[in-house]
Short mmCIF file of C-alpha atoms in Angstrom, two decimals:
data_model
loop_
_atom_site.label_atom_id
_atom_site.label_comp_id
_atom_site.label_asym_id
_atom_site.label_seq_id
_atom_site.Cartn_x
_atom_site.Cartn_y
_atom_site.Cartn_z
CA UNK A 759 38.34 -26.33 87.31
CA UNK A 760 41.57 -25.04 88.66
CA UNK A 761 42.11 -22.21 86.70
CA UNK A 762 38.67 -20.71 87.68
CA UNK A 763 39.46 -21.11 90.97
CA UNK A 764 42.56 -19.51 91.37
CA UNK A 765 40.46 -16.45 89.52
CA UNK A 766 38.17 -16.76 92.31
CA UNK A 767 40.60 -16.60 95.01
CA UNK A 768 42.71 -13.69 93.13
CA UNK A 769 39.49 -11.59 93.09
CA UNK A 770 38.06 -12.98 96.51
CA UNK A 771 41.84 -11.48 98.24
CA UNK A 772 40.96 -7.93 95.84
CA UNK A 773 37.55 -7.75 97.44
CA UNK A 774 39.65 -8.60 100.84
CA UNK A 775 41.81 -5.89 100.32
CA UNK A 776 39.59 -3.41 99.18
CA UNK A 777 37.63 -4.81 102.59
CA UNK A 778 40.79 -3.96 104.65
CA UNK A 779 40.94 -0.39 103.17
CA UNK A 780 37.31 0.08 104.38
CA UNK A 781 37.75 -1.29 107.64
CA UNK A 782 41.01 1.33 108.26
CA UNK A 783 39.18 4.59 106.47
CA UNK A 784 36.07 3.59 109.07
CA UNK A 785 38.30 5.25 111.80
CA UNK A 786 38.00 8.81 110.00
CA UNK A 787 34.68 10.32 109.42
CA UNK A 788 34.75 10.43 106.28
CA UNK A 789 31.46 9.01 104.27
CA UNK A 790 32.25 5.97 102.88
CA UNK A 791 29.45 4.62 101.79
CA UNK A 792 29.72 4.47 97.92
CA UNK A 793 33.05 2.71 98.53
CA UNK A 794 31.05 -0.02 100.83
CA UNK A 795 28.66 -0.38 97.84
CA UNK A 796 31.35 -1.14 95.34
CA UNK A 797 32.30 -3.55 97.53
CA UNK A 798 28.99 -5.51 98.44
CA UNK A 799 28.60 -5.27 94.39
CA UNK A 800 31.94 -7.07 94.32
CA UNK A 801 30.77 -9.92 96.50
CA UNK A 802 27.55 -10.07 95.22
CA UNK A 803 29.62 -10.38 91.61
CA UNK A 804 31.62 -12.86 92.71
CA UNK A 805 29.13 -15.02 93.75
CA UNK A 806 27.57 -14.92 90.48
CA UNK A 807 31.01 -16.20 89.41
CA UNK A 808 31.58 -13.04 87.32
CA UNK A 809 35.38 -12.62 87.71
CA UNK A 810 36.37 -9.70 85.39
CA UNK A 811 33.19 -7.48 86.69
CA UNK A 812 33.97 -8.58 90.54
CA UNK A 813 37.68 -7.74 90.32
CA UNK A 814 37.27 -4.29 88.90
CA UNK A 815 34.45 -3.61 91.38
CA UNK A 816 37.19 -4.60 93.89
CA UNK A 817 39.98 -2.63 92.61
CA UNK A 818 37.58 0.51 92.09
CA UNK A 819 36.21 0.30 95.63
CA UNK A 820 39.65 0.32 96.94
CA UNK A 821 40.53 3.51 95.10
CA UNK A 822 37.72 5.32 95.75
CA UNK A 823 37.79 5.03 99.54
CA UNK A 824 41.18 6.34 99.19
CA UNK A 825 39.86 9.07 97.38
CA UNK A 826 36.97 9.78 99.74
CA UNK A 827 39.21 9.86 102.25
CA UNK A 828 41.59 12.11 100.77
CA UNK A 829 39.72 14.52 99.75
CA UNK A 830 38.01 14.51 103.53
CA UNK A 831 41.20 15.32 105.20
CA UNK A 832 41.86 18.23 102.76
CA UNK A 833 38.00 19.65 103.16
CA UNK A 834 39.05 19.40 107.10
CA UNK A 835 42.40 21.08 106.81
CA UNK A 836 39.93 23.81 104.69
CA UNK A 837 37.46 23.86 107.46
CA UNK A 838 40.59 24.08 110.46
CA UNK A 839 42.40 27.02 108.41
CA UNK A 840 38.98 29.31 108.49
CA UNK A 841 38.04 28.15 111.94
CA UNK A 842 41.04 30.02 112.89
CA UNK A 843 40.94 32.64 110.80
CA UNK A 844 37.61 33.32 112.00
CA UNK A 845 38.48 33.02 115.35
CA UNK A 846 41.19 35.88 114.84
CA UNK A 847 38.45 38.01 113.16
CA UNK A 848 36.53 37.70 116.42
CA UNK A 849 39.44 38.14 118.56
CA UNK A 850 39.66 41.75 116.66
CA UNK A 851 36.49 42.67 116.92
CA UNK A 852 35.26 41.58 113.09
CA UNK A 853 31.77 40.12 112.57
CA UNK A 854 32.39 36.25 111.45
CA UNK A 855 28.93 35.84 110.01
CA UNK A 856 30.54 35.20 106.41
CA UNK A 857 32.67 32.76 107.37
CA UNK A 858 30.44 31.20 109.26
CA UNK A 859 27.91 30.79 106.14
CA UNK A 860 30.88 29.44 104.49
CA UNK A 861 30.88 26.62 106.27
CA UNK A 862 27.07 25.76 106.47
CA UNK A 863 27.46 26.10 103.06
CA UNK A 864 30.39 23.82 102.60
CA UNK A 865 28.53 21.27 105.14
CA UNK A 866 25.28 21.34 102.91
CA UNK A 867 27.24 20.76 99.92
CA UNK A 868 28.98 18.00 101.25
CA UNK A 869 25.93 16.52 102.48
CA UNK A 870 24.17 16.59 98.77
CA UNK A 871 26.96 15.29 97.41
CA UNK A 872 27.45 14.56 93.77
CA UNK A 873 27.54 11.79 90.92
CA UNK A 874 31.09 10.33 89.68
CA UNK A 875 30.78 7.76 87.42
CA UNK A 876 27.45 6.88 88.45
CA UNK A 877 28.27 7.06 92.02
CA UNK A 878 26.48 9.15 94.47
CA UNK A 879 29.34 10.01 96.95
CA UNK A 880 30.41 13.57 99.05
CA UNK A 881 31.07 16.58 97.46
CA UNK A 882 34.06 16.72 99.66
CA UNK A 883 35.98 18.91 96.78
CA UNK A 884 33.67 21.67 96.33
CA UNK A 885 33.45 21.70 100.26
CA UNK A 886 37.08 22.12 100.64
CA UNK A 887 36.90 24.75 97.22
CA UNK A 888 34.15 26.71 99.35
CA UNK A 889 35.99 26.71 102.40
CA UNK A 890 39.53 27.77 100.97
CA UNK A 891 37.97 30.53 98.98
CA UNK A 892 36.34 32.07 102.24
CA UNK A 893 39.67 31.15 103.95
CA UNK A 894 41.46 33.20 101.44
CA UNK A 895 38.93 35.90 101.56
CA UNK A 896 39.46 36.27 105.57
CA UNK A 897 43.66 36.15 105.65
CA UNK A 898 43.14 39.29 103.25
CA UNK A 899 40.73 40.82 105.67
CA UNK A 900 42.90 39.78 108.69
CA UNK A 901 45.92 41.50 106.84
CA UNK A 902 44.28 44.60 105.92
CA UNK A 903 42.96 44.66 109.90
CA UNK A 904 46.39 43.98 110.59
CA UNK A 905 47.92 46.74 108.24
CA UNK A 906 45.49 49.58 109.18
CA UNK A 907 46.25 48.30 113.47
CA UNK A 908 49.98 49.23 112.49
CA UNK A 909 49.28 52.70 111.12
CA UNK A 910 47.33 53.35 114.36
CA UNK A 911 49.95 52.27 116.36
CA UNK A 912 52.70 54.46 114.80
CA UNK A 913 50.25 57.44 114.65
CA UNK A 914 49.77 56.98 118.20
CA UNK A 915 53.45 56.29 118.87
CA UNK A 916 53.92 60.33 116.60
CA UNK A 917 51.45 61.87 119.10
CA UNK A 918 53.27 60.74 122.22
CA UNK A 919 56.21 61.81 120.99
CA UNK A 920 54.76 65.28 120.24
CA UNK A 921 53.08 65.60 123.72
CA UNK A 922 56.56 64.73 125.58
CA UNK A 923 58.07 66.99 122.54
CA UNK A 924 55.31 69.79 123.46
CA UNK A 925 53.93 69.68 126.80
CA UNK A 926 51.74 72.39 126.91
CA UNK A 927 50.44 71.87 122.86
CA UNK A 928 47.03 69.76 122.80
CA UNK A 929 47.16 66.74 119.87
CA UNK A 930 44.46 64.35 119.36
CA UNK A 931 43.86 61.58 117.10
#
């Protein structure tokens, strides 16, 4: 009949598009993999001619590899922030062994993942949570480092002027 399919079709371009979201998202590294589910559950639907259940299969894989993808980029941005943070710890002579556990941490919990509405996908958010809370943790430490560097400097800066001030008087820090 006609009218079932132009359903067909009309779910058969959703499972296309959803398809065509995929096939874009692959480029990233993000895990995709519930999202390619959804959509091999959408075919599979539509092959048993169940319309309403294929569409929203469709539509729901579309969104999620959005998600998935999303939330990705802002666990990397996470990661990138405390990589450099890190790497200004180390630069000042700070031990990095926290941050560092941070992100095996973030990395194991990303790999276990979690369930969303019965879906076993990346626990990209609490990844990116993890990260950002040791990245917040470290800018505080890197401003304190900063802070006490300053006094040291201007203590130093007192002294020299007290030695040029006082050439024969002995000052040490």
């Amino acid at each position: 009949s006609r009218l079932f399919g132009k359903r067909a079709e009309e779910v058969g371009e959703a499972i296309a598009r959803a398809q065509a979201v995929l096939d874009l998202l692959k480029l990233s590294k993000a895990d995709l993999s519930a999202a390619i589910r959804l959509v091999a559950q959408a075919r599979e639907a539509l092959a048993r001619k169940e319309y309403d259940s294929a569409q929203a299969l469709a539509v729901r894989a579309e969104a999620l590899a959005s998600s998935l993808e999303e939330r990705y980029r802002g666990a990397q941005k996470a990661l990138s922030a405390l990589t450099g943070i890190a790497k200004k710890a180390r630069e000042i002579g700070f031990g990095t062994s926290e941050f560092d556990a941070a992100v095996a941490e973030a990395r194991k919990v990303a790999r276990d993942g979690t369930v969303e509405d019965g879906l076993t996908m990346p626990n990209y958010l609490q990844a990116r949570a993890i990260l950002e809370a040791a990245g917040t943790l470290g800018a505080d430490l890197l401003k304190r480092a900063q802070a006490v560097a300053n006094e040291i400097f201007t203590a130093e800066l007192a002294l020299d002027a007290l030695r040029r001030a006082h050439p024969d008087a002995r000052f040490q820090l």
